[in-house]
Amino acid sequence: MSNEPGPVPGRRYTVWIVGLLAYGLAVFHRSSLAVAGLAATERFDISASQLASFTVLQLLVYASMQIPVGLMVDRFGSRTVLTAAIVVVSTGQAAFAFADSYALALGARVLVGAGDAMTFICVLRLVTSWFPRRQVPLISQLTGNLGQLGALAAAAPMTWALGHLGWTRAYLGGALAGAAMLVVLRVLLHDTPTQAHLRGVPLSARALVASLAASWAQPGTRLGLWMHFSTPFSTTLMGLLWGFPFLVTAEHLSAGTASALLSLLVATSVAYGPLLGWLVGRHPWHRSTTSLVIVGALATAWGLVLLWPGDAPLPLLVLLIVVVGAGGPGSMIGFDVARTSNPDHRTASASGIINVGGFTSGLLAVLAVGAVLDALTPGAQDYTPEAFRWAMATQYLLWTLGVVQVLRYRRRVRSLTTREQVAGGSSMVDLTPDAR
């Protein structure tokens, strides 16, 4: 994989921006249900668990496709896979616009999840192909966070569209944006500075398994996976489905205020990106410590809100949103661990393994909240504040698991680094940073 800049310095930024727009569009489609949860409950006459199943299924498809998508990108290149992604996600969103039953809507969200699953790893591969290595941590962080502007478009604008245009036209408008994106992508995006289409060496099934096994055998890959598992699911929970109902039903905010807070969530996530990118670039030996600090801040902020007697004051809810905004950018640190733990030809597949972590935890979080709400308010669609507090408290189970695993694999990486230094006399900078 080439890490040399393109012949024209601005060209690499053009390619990156096109990839970023494709990713942002996928994030918009992924997040478009966040402010439509209550409307979907009425449209399809469904329970909390059934509503959660939209996001759960979407995340399940996303997580299950990450390793195959990583292999596809290594084999066929970002341009080809991104093209397929735009077609699939736009088709799914159009189907969701016209769905008039729960079953049809579920099928549409499967397509949205499948198309969404193909985008992010493609853009990460473009970053490593077009930018010098010293810039990769920062550009990768910016990719993950600027892409979340797609979620910003799914907050207040989507709320307005649903209220003024109706369900079908609101979702169909988003789907039609994919056609324009497809034209831009095919004209401007190349896989590398020297190749429009990058093609990897065809591998047999045995070779594919061996490549994945090699990535998984690297403790740094597993450390990155658990770092990615631990940090983003609270952001997913709030941004994709339960944030709006929680703020309106449990904290008794107006729809406009709740929508504004979800927009703030996206804005703070974007703001964290450059800071964490700079921090990781300057202090690569402290990457897992940074992740653990983020988890601690998340657990503390949620504890203050959930334990507050009655409705939490608005400044505390703003603080919660600002802290939760760090979860998505924090998960990006895991990809940097994968990048420095694996050779270039395994970058996409290792990233696919790691990307499973955060979307698995997000899936579990969304599912757990829906299950607890149904258990505490059986047969009702008006969930009590107390039920919501218990439901949101299920996040602590996932944080506990994630922290235990991060500490476990951090010790393994440190031990491996120490043994390699002793055996080979290598300096610390010649080895994969152990994310201390």
Tab-separated table of C-alpha atoms in Angstrom:
chain	number	residue	atom	x	y	z
A	1	MET	CA	0.000	0.000	0.000
A	2	SER	CA	1.428	3.381	-0.938
A	3	ASN	CA	1.937	6.005	1.723
A	4	GLU	CA	3.477	8.540	-0.640
A	5	PRO	CA	1.584	11.762	-1.334
A	6	GLY	CA	-0.051	12.252	-4.712
A	7	PRO	CA	1.661	14.200	-7.492
A	8	VAL	CA	-0.478	17.271	-6.644
A	9	PRO	CA	-0.657	17.875	-2.855
A	10	GLY	CA	-4.279	19.082	-2.989
A	11	ARG	CA	-5.387	15.956	-4.816
A	12	ARG	CA	-5.168	13.771	-1.736
A	13	TYR	CA	-7.535	16.146	0.083
A	14	THR	CA	-9.995	16.014	-2.809
A	15	VAL	CA	-10.050	12.227	-2.610
A	16	TRP	CA	-10.397	12.342	1.159
A	17	ILE	CA	-13.269	14.849	1.048
A	18	VAL	CA	-15.172	12.712	-1.464
A	19	GLY	CA	-14.700	9.648	0.734
A	20	LEU	CA	-15.703	11.703	3.759
A	21	LEU	CA	-18.910	12.852	2.043
A	22	ALA	CA	-19.774	9.239	1.197
A	23	TYR	CA	-19.219	8.250	4.822
A	24	GLY	CA	-21.246	11.244	6.055
A	25	LEU	CA	-24.138	10.217	3.821
A	26	ALA	CA	-24.036	6.696	5.260
A	27	VAL	CA	-24.030	8.142	8.794
A	28	PHE	CA	-27.071	10.247	7.893
A	29	HIS	CA	-28.953	7.145	6.773
A	30	ARG	CA	-27.790	5.239	9.871
A	31	SER	CA	-28.921	8.022	12.216
A	32	SER	CA	-32.125	9.053	10.469
A	33	LEU	CA	-34.246	6.946	12.825
A	34	ALA	CA	-32.889	8.757	15.927
A	35	VAL	CA	-35.533	11.523	15.883
A	36	ALA	CA	-38.217	9.324	14.294
A	37	GLY	CA	-38.518	6.753	17.076
A	38	LEU	CA	-41.854	7.996	18.386
A	39	ALA	CA	-43.195	8.452	14.830
A	40	ALA	CA	-42.084	4.918	13.918
A	41	THR	CA	-43.850	3.533	17.001
A	42	GLU	CA	-47.096	5.063	15.765
A	43	ARG	CA	-46.588	4.309	12.044
A	44	PHE	CA	-45.906	0.604	12.560
A	45	ASP	CA	-47.811	0.150	15.856
A	46	ILE	CA	-44.846	-1.440	17.622
A	47	SER	CA	-43.448	-1.844	21.155
A	48	ALA	CA	-40.160	-0.556	22.561
A	49	SER	CA	-38.409	-3.845	21.847
A	50	GLN	CA	-39.713	-3.851	18.284
A	51	LEU	CA	-38.590	-0.248	17.832
A	52	ALA	CA	-35.164	-1.177	19.214
A	53	SER	CA	-35.030	-4.088	16.781
A	54	PHE	CA	-34.686	-1.632	13.868
A	55	THR	CA	-31.420	-0.333	15.250
A	56	VAL	CA	-30.351	-3.705	16.669
A	57	LEU	CA	-30.796	-5.391	13.289
A	58	GLN	CA	-29.042	-2.539	11.517
A	59	LEU	CA	-26.094	-2.720	13.924
A	60	LEU	CA	-26.033	-6.528	13.767
A	61	VAL	CA	-25.731	-6.404	9.993
A	62	TYR	CA	-23.063	-3.712	10.286
A	63	ALA	CA	-20.996	-5.645	12.823
A	64	SER	CA	-21.304	-8.984	11.029
A	65	MET	CA	-20.107	-7.455	7.757
A	66	GLN	CA	-16.993	-5.730	9.063
A	67	ILE	CA	-14.542	-8.602	8.548
A	68	PRO	CA	-15.904	-9.514	5.075
A	69	VAL	CA	-15.837	-5.842	4.095
A	70	GLY	CA	-12.231	-5.527	5.278
A	71	LEU	CA	-11.285	-8.462	3.079
A	72	MET	CA	-13.251	-6.973	0.162
A	73	VAL	CA	-11.418	-3.661	0.480
A	74	ASP	CA	-8.039	-5.397	0.617
A	75	ARG	CA	-9.010	-7.344	-2.511
A	76	PHE	CA	-11.027	-4.874	-4.655
A	77	GLY	CA	-10.104	-1.418	-3.342
A	78	SER	CA	-12.098	1.418	-1.795
A	79	ARG	CA	-13.547	2.860	-5.020
A	80	THR	CA	-15.373	-0.315	-5.988
A	81	VAL	CA	-16.639	-1.112	-2.501
A	82	LEU	CA	-17.783	2.477	-1.869
A	83	THR	CA	-19.753	2.416	-5.118
A	84	ALA	CA	-21.600	-0.685	-3.972
A	85	ALA	CA	-22.136	0.879	-0.541
A	86	ILE	CA	-23.867	3.988	-1.912
A	87	VAL	CA	-26.185	1.904	-4.098
A	88	VAL	CA	-27.170	-0.451	-1.268
A	89	VAL	CA	-27.694	2.152	1.477
A	90	SER	CA	-29.729	4.440	-0.803
A	91	THR	CA	-31.917	1.529	-1.918
A	92	GLY	CA	-32.538	0.633	1.722
A	93	GLN	CA	-33.502	4.183	2.648
A	94	ALA	CA	-35.890	4.419	-0.305
A	95	ALA	CA	-37.508	1.148	0.755
A	96	PHE	CA	-37.849	2.488	4.312
A	97	ALA	CA	-39.599	5.570	2.934
A	98	PHE	CA	-42.368	3.463	1.372
A	99	ALA	CA	-42.542	0.696	4.006
A	100	ASP	CA	-46.013	0.382	5.484
A	101	SER	CA	-45.468	-2.644	7.700
A	102	TYR	CA	-43.034	-3.685	10.412
A	103	ALA	CA	-41.644	-6.555	8.314
A	104	LEU	CA	-40.941	-4.374	5.266
A	105	ALA	CA	-39.329	-1.723	7.449
A	106	LEU	CA	-37.031	-4.338	8.994
A	107	GLY	CA	-35.932	-5.475	5.545
A	108	ALA	CA	-35.191	-1.877	4.571
A	109	ARG	CA	-33.017	-1.350	7.654
A	110	VAL	CA	-31.047	-4.473	6.758
A	111	LEU	CA	-30.080	-2.810	3.465
A	112	VAL	CA	-29.229	0.444	5.259
A	113	GLY	CA	-26.988	-1.460	7.663
A	114	ALA	CA	-25.307	-3.370	4.842
A	115	GLY	CA	-24.528	-0.254	2.810
A	116	ASP	CA	-23.387	1.640	5.886
A	117	ALA	CA	-21.068	-1.230	6.814
A	118	MET	CA	-19.061	-0.794	3.606
A	119	THR	CA	-18.137	2.873	3.971
A	120	PHE	CA	-15.884	3.586	6.933
A	121	ILE	CA	-13.174	0.998	6.332
A	122	CYS	CA	-12.995	2.152	2.701
A	123	VAL	CA	-12.259	5.708	3.781
A	124	LEU	CA	-9.673	4.592	6.343
A	125	ARG	CA	-7.934	2.656	3.557
A	126	LEU	CA	-7.945	5.792	1.378
A	127	VAL	CA	-6.329	7.752	4.226
A	128	THR	CA	-3.482	5.262	4.604
A	129	SER	CA	-3.027	5.120	0.803
A	130	TRP	CA	-2.962	8.875	0.158
A	131	PHE	CA	-1.463	10.516	3.259
A	132	PRO	CA	2.024	10.359	4.803
A	133	ARG	CA	2.181	8.155	7.882
A	134	ARG	CA	2.704	11.065	10.267
A	135	GLN	CA	-0.652	12.537	9.212
A	136	VAL	CA	-2.678	9.311	9.373
A	137	PRO	CA	-3.730	9.488	13.079
A	138	LEU	CA	-5.071	13.036	12.735
A	139	ILE	CA	-6.782	12.496	9.354
A	140	SER	CA	-8.319	9.244	10.613
A	141	GLN	CA	-9.738	11.045	13.657
A	142	LEU	CA	-11.086	13.815	11.456
A	143	THR	CA	-12.671	11.199	9.195
A	144	GLY	CA	-14.511	9.536	12.048
A	145	ASN	CA	-15.698	12.802	13.513
A	146	LEU	CA	-16.429	14.985	10.505
A	147	GLY	CA	-18.368	12.040	9.110
A	148	GLN	CA	-20.698	12.456	12.076
A	149	LEU	CA	-21.964	15.664	10.516
A	150	GLY	CA	-24.240	13.249	8.683
A	151	ALA	CA	-25.873	12.588	12.049
A	152	LEU	CA	-26.276	16.344	12.511
A	153	ALA	CA	-28.315	16.399	9.304
A	154	ALA	CA	-30.404	13.589	10.772
A	155	ALA	CA	-31.253	15.597	13.893
A	156	ALA	CA	-32.975	18.983	13.515
A	157	PRO	CA	-33.391	18.881	9.688
A	158	MET	CA	-34.910	15.399	9.802
A	159	THR	CA	-37.214	16.473	12.638
A	160	TRP	CA	-38.395	19.355	10.453
A	161	ALA	CA	-38.784	17.136	7.376
A	162	LEU	CA	-40.846	14.548	9.227
A	163	GLY	CA	-43.117	17.262	10.606
A	164	HIS	CA	-43.580	19.213	7.356
A	165	LEU	CA	-43.053	16.728	4.522
A	166	GLY	CA	-44.240	13.489	6.076
A	167	TRP	CA	-42.530	10.148	6.490
A	168	THR	CA	-42.269	9.076	2.837
A	169	ARG	CA	-40.942	12.300	1.359
A	170	ALA	CA	-38.547	12.910	4.256
A	171	TYR	CA	-36.826	9.522	3.853
A	172	LEU	CA	-37.029	9.501	0.058
A	173	GLY	CA	-35.222	12.844	-0.121
A	174	GLY	CA	-32.288	11.353	1.755
A	175	ALA	CA	-32.215	8.346	-0.541
A	176	LEU	CA	-32.050	10.528	-3.674
A	177	ALA	CA	-28.892	12.211	-2.376
A	178	GLY	CA	-27.119	8.902	-3.030
A	179	ALA	CA	-27.447	9.318	-6.804
A	180	ALA	CA	-25.555	12.616	-6.752
A	181	MET	CA	-22.934	11.170	-4.416
A	182	LEU	CA	-22.401	8.259	-6.782
A	183	VAL	CA	-21.567	10.567	-9.695
A	184	VAL	CA	-19.069	12.578	-7.639
A	185	LEU	CA	-17.429	9.418	-6.340
A	186	ARG	CA	-16.940	7.870	-9.780
A	187	VAL	CA	-15.446	11.066	-11.212
A	188	LEU	CA	-13.090	12.183	-8.436
A	189	LEU	CA	-12.135	9.248	-6.228
A	190	HIS	CA	-9.134	7.001	-6.963
A	191	ASP	CA	-7.798	4.239	-4.740
A	192	THR	CA	-4.167	5.436	-4.775
A	193	PRO	CA	-2.170	8.319	-6.292
A	194	THR	CA	-1.222	6.028	-9.202
A	195	GLN	CA	-4.245	3.713	-9.561
A	196	ALA	CA	-7.930	4.441	-10.018
A	197	HIS	CA	-8.741	0.852	-9.071
A	198	LEU	CA	-6.507	-0.973	-6.603
A	199	ARG	CA	-6.704	-4.744	-6.843
A	200	GLY	CA	-5.172	-7.042	-4.260
A	201	VAL	CA	-3.839	-10.500	-4.955
A	202	PRO	CA	-6.657	-13.089	-5.200
A	203	LEU	CA	-6.575	-15.338	-2.152
A	204	SER	CA	-7.911	-18.805	-1.601
A	205	ALA	CA	-10.272	-19.492	1.267
A	206	ARG	CA	-7.374	-20.995	3.214
A	207	ALA	CA	-5.230	-17.900	2.616
A	208	LEU	CA	-8.059	-15.604	3.718
A	209	VAL	CA	-8.479	-17.541	6.938
A	210	ALA	CA	-4.728	-17.445	7.506
A	211	SER	CA	-4.654	-13.664	6.988
A	212	LEU	CA	-7.484	-13.113	9.449
A	213	ALA	CA	-5.857	-15.469	11.935
A	214	ALA	CA	-2.611	-13.518	11.686
A	215	SER	CA	-4.421	-10.257	12.394
A	216	TRP	CA	-6.322	-11.773	15.304
A	217	ALA	CA	-3.167	-13.335	16.741
A	218	GLN	CA	-1.649	-9.868	17.133
A	219	PRO	CA	-2.492	-8.740	20.710
A	220	GLY	CA	-2.575	-5.148	19.488
A	221	THR	CA	-5.556	-6.020	17.264
A	222	ARG	CA	-7.479	-7.410	20.217
A	223	LEU	CA	-6.519	-4.464	22.399
A	224	GLY	CA	-7.851	-2.151	19.691
A	225	LEU	CA	-11.063	-4.175	19.465
A	226	TRP	CA	-11.809	-3.829	23.186
A	227	MET	CA	-10.904	-0.152	23.184
A	228	HIS	CA	-13.398	0.247	20.340
A	229	PHE	CA	-15.951	-1.829	22.272
A	230	SER	CA	-15.731	0.262	25.445
A	231	THR	CA	-16.065	3.853	24.295
A	232	PRO	CA	-18.712	4.485	21.585
A	233	PHE	CA	-21.864	2.624	22.614
A	234	SER	CA	-23.203	5.425	24.809
A	235	THR	CA	-22.934	7.759	21.816
A	236	THR	CA	-24.661	5.135	19.664
A	237	LEU	CA	-27.415	4.704	22.242
A	238	MET	CA	-28.163	8.422	22.374
A	239	GLY	CA	-27.566	9.293	18.737
A	240	LEU	CA	-29.234	6.386	16.967
A	241	LEU	CA	-32.415	5.663	18.901
A	242	TRP	CA	-32.950	6.234	22.617
A	243	GLY	CA	-31.524	9.734	23.167
A	244	PHE	CA	-34.589	11.615	21.955
A	245	PRO	CA	-37.150	9.460	23.839
A	246	PHE	CA	-34.988	9.568	27.003
A	247	LEU	CA	-34.665	13.351	26.979
A	248	VAL	CA	-38.360	13.917	26.190
A	249	THR	CA	-39.935	11.172	28.322
A	250	ALA	CA	-37.540	10.746	31.249
A	251	GLU	CA	-36.184	14.299	31.536
A	252	HIS	CA	-39.330	16.080	30.261
A	253	LEU	CA	-37.567	18.320	27.760
A	254	SER	CA	-39.398	19.758	24.773
A	255	ALA	CA	-38.879	18.151	21.374
A	256	GLY	CA	-36.955	21.215	20.217
A	257	THR	CA	-34.593	21.174	23.199
A	258	ALA	CA	-34.016	17.433	22.861
A	259	SER	CA	-33.246	17.837	19.165
A	260	ALA	CA	-30.837	20.684	19.965
A	261	LEU	CA	-29.008	18.484	22.490
A	262	LEU	CA	-28.647	15.715	19.911
A	263	SER	CA	-27.199	18.279	17.525
A	264	LEU	CA	-24.801	19.329	20.284
A	265	LEU	CA	-23.803	15.679	20.632
A	266	VAL	CA	-22.685	15.602	17.028
A	267	ALA	CA	-20.938	18.974	17.273
A	268	THR	CA	-18.946	17.965	20.353
A	269	SER	CA	-17.963	14.686	18.708
A	270	VAL	CA	-16.557	16.628	15.777
A	271	ALA	CA	-14.698	18.971	18.123
A	272	TYR	CA	-13.037	16.102	19.995
A	273	GLY	CA	-11.550	14.645	16.799
A	274	PRO	CA	-8.610	17.012	16.232
A	275	LEU	CA	-7.784	17.023	19.948
A	276	LEU	CA	-7.633	13.244	20.226
A	277	GLY	CA	-5.845	12.939	16.879
A	278	TRP	CA	-3.148	15.333	18.105
A	279	LEU	CA	-2.959	13.556	21.477
A	280	VAL	CA	-2.553	10.111	19.931
A	281	GLY	CA	0.034	11.373	17.472
A	282	ARG	CA	2.075	12.990	20.245
A	283	HIS	CA	1.641	10.262	22.885
A	284	PRO	CA	1.149	6.886	21.158
A	285	TRP	CA	2.317	5.027	24.274
A	286	HIS	CA	-0.726	6.248	26.225
A	287	ARG	CA	-3.526	5.294	23.867
A	288	SER	CA	-5.331	2.769	26.066
A	289	THR	CA	-4.989	5.094	29.058
A	290	THR	CA	-6.772	7.769	27.039
A	291	SER	CA	-9.578	5.299	26.275
A	292	LEU	CA	-9.915	4.368	29.941
A	293	VAL	CA	-10.122	8.030	30.949
A	294	ILE	CA	-12.950	8.507	28.444
A	295	VAL	CA	-14.836	5.505	29.851
A	296	GLY	CA	-14.415	6.883	33.371
A	297	ALA	CA	-15.812	10.259	32.319
A	298	LEU	CA	-18.794	8.604	30.610
A	299	ALA	CA	-19.632	6.474	33.647
A	300	THR	CA	-19.361	9.488	35.960
A	301	ALA	CA	-21.548	11.780	33.853
A	302	TRP	CA	-24.253	9.147	33.457
A	303	GLY	CA	-24.118	8.404	37.196
A	304	LEU	CA	-24.797	12.067	38.020
A	305	VAL	CA	-27.809	12.201	35.682
A	306	LEU	CA	-29.318	8.843	36.636
A	307	LEU	CA	-28.929	9.415	40.389
A	308	TRP	CA	-30.255	12.987	40.302
A	309	PRO	CA	-33.581	13.192	42.197
A	310	GLY	CA	-36.281	14.121	39.712
A	311	ASP	CA	-35.486	15.754	36.390
A	312	ALA	CA	-31.808	16.543	35.928
A	313	PRO	CA	-31.149	20.274	35.432
A	314	LEU	CA	-30.442	21.363	31.878
A	315	PRO	CA	-26.762	22.270	32.553
A	316	LEU	CA	-26.165	18.733	33.815
A	317	LEU	CA	-27.808	17.275	30.702
A	318	VAL	CA	-25.617	19.531	28.563
A	319	LEU	CA	-22.578	18.225	30.469
A	320	LEU	CA	-23.747	14.652	29.827
A	321	ILE	CA	-24.057	15.318	26.107
A	322	VAL	CA	-20.625	16.958	25.951
A	323	VAL	CA	-19.033	13.964	27.704
A	324	VAL	CA	-20.950	11.389	25.644
A	325	GLY	CA	-19.659	13.167	22.550
A	326	ALA	CA	-16.162	11.890	23.365
A	327	GLY	CA	-17.227	8.254	22.946
A	328	GLY	CA	-17.180	8.121	19.156
A	329	PRO	CA	-13.815	9.870	18.735
A	330	GLY	CA	-12.418	7.752	21.562
A	331	SER	CA	-13.265	4.594	19.661
A	332	MET	CA	-11.056	5.750	16.778
A	333	ILE	CA	-7.987	5.226	18.949
A	334	GLY	CA	-8.483	1.485	18.531
A	335	PHE	CA	-7.955	1.778	14.769
A	336	ASP	CA	-4.629	3.491	15.338
A	337	VAL	CA	-3.551	0.550	17.496
A	338	ALA	CA	-4.506	-1.797	14.643
A	339	ARG	CA	-2.612	0.297	12.105
A	340	THR	CA	0.622	0.107	14.083
A	341	SER	CA	0.137	-3.563	14.996
A	342	ASN	CA	-0.309	-5.027	11.502
A	343	PRO	CA	1.467	-4.831	8.126
A	344	ASP	CA	-0.045	-2.616	5.435
A	345	HIS	CA	-1.608	-5.454	3.457
A	346	ARG	CA	-3.713	-6.437	6.508
A	347	THR	CA	-4.779	-2.911	7.497
A	348	ALA	CA	-8.364	-3.112	6.228
A	349	SER	CA	-9.068	-6.608	7.555
A	350	ALA	CA	-7.597	-5.710	10.980
A	351	SER	CA	-9.724	-2.544	10.986
A	352	GLY	CA	-12.750	-4.704	10.183
A	353	ILE	CA	-12.062	-6.884	13.220
A	354	ILE	CA	-11.799	-3.821	15.447
A	355	ASN	CA	-14.915	-2.176	14.024
A	356	VAL	CA	-16.925	-5.190	15.170
A	357	GLY	CA	-16.258	-4.168	18.778
A	358	GLY	CA	-18.031	-0.840	18.930
A	359	PHE	CA	-21.001	-1.903	16.879
A	360	THR	CA	-21.434	-5.064	18.926
A	361	SER	CA	-21.485	-3.046	22.145
A	362	GLY	CA	-23.847	-0.535	20.525
A	363	LEU	CA	-26.161	-3.342	19.471
A	364	LEU	CA	-26.157	-4.822	22.980
A	365	ALA	CA	-26.794	-1.421	24.568
A	366	VAL	CA	-29.745	-0.595	22.313
A	367	LEU	CA	-31.232	-4.052	22.810
A	368	ALA	CA	-30.796	-3.925	26.591
A	369	VAL	CA	-32.551	-0.566	26.914
A	370	GLY	CA	-35.531	-1.772	24.886
A	371	ALA	CA	-35.776	-4.998	26.885
A	372	VAL	CA	-35.672	-3.219	30.253
A	373	LEU	CA	-38.259	-0.649	29.154
A	374	ASP	CA	-40.637	-3.400	28.059
A	375	ALA	CA	-40.026	-5.360	31.267
A	376	LEU	CA	-40.775	-2.368	33.502
A	377	THR	CA	-43.668	-0.966	31.434
A	378	PRO	CA	-45.271	-4.077	29.862
A	379	GLY	CA	-47.714	-3.323	27.063
A	380	ALA	CA	-47.207	0.446	27.321
A	381	GLN	CA	-45.679	2.957	24.943
A	382	ASP	CA	-45.459	5.724	27.579
A	383	TYR	CA	-42.312	4.761	29.449
A	384	THR	CA	-41.807	6.078	32.958
A	385	PRO	CA	-38.725	8.090	33.977
A	386	GLU	CA	-37.846	5.363	36.468
A	387	ALA	CA	-37.945	2.706	33.762
A	388	PHE	CA	-35.672	4.810	31.567
A	389	ARG	CA	-33.170	5.287	34.399
A	390	TRP	CA	-32.891	1.538	34.996
A	391	ALA	CA	-32.672	0.933	31.260
A	392	MET	CA	-29.837	3.429	30.769
A	393	ALA	CA	-27.998	1.959	33.769
A	394	THR	CA	-27.388	-1.251	31.776
A	395	GLN	CA	-24.454	0.579	30.177
A	396	TYR	CA	-22.379	-0.090	33.282
A	397	LEU	CA	-22.334	-3.816	32.509
A	398	LEU	CA	-20.724	-3.139	29.125
A	399	TRP	CA	-18.236	-0.644	30.541
A	400	THR	CA	-17.141	-3.176	33.157
A	401	LEU	CA	-16.560	-5.888	30.541
A	402	GLY	CA	-14.702	-3.499	28.246
A	403	VAL	CA	-12.380	-2.120	30.921
A	404	VAL	CA	-11.479	-5.615	32.147
A	405	GLN	CA	-10.566	-6.689	28.604
A	406	VAL	CA	-8.596	-3.518	27.810
A	407	LEU	CA	-6.484	-4.018	30.942
A	408	ARG	CA	-6.024	-7.687	30.087
A	409	TYR	CA	-4.746	-7.140	26.542
A	410	ARG	CA	-2.729	-4.092	27.474
A	411	ARG	CA	-0.714	-6.300	29.801
A	412	ARG	CA	-0.187	-8.794	26.965
A	413	VAL	CA	1.018	-6.096	24.564
A	414	ARG	CA	3.390	-4.692	27.176
A	415	SER	CA	4.742	-8.161	27.903
A	416	LEU	CA	5.259	-8.860	24.186
A	417	THR	CA	7.011	-5.534	23.671
A	418	THR	CA	9.311	-6.199	26.606
A	419	ARG	CA	10.201	-9.690	25.360
A	420	GLU	CA	10.892	-8.383	21.821
A	421	GLN	CA	13.125	-5.649	23.197
A	422	VAL	CA	15.110	-8.134	25.274
A	423	ALA	CA	15.410	-10.698	22.467
A	424	GLY	CA	16.143	-8.329	19.615
A	425	GLY	CA	17.645	-5.329	21.325
A	426	SER	CA	15.119	-3.092	19.545
A	427	SER	CA	14.382	0.409	20.706
A	428	MET	CA	10.861	1.330	21.737
A	429	VAL	CA	10.268	3.391	18.606
A	430	ASP	CA	10.968	0.415	16.366
A	431	LEU	CA	8.127	-1.568	17.899
A	432	THR	CA	4.386	-1.183	17.916
A	433	PRO	CA	3.437	1.349	20.627
A	434	ASP	CA	1.823	-0.623	23.412
A	435	ALA	CA	-0.955	1.910	24.034
A	436	ARG	CA	0.072	2.569	27.612
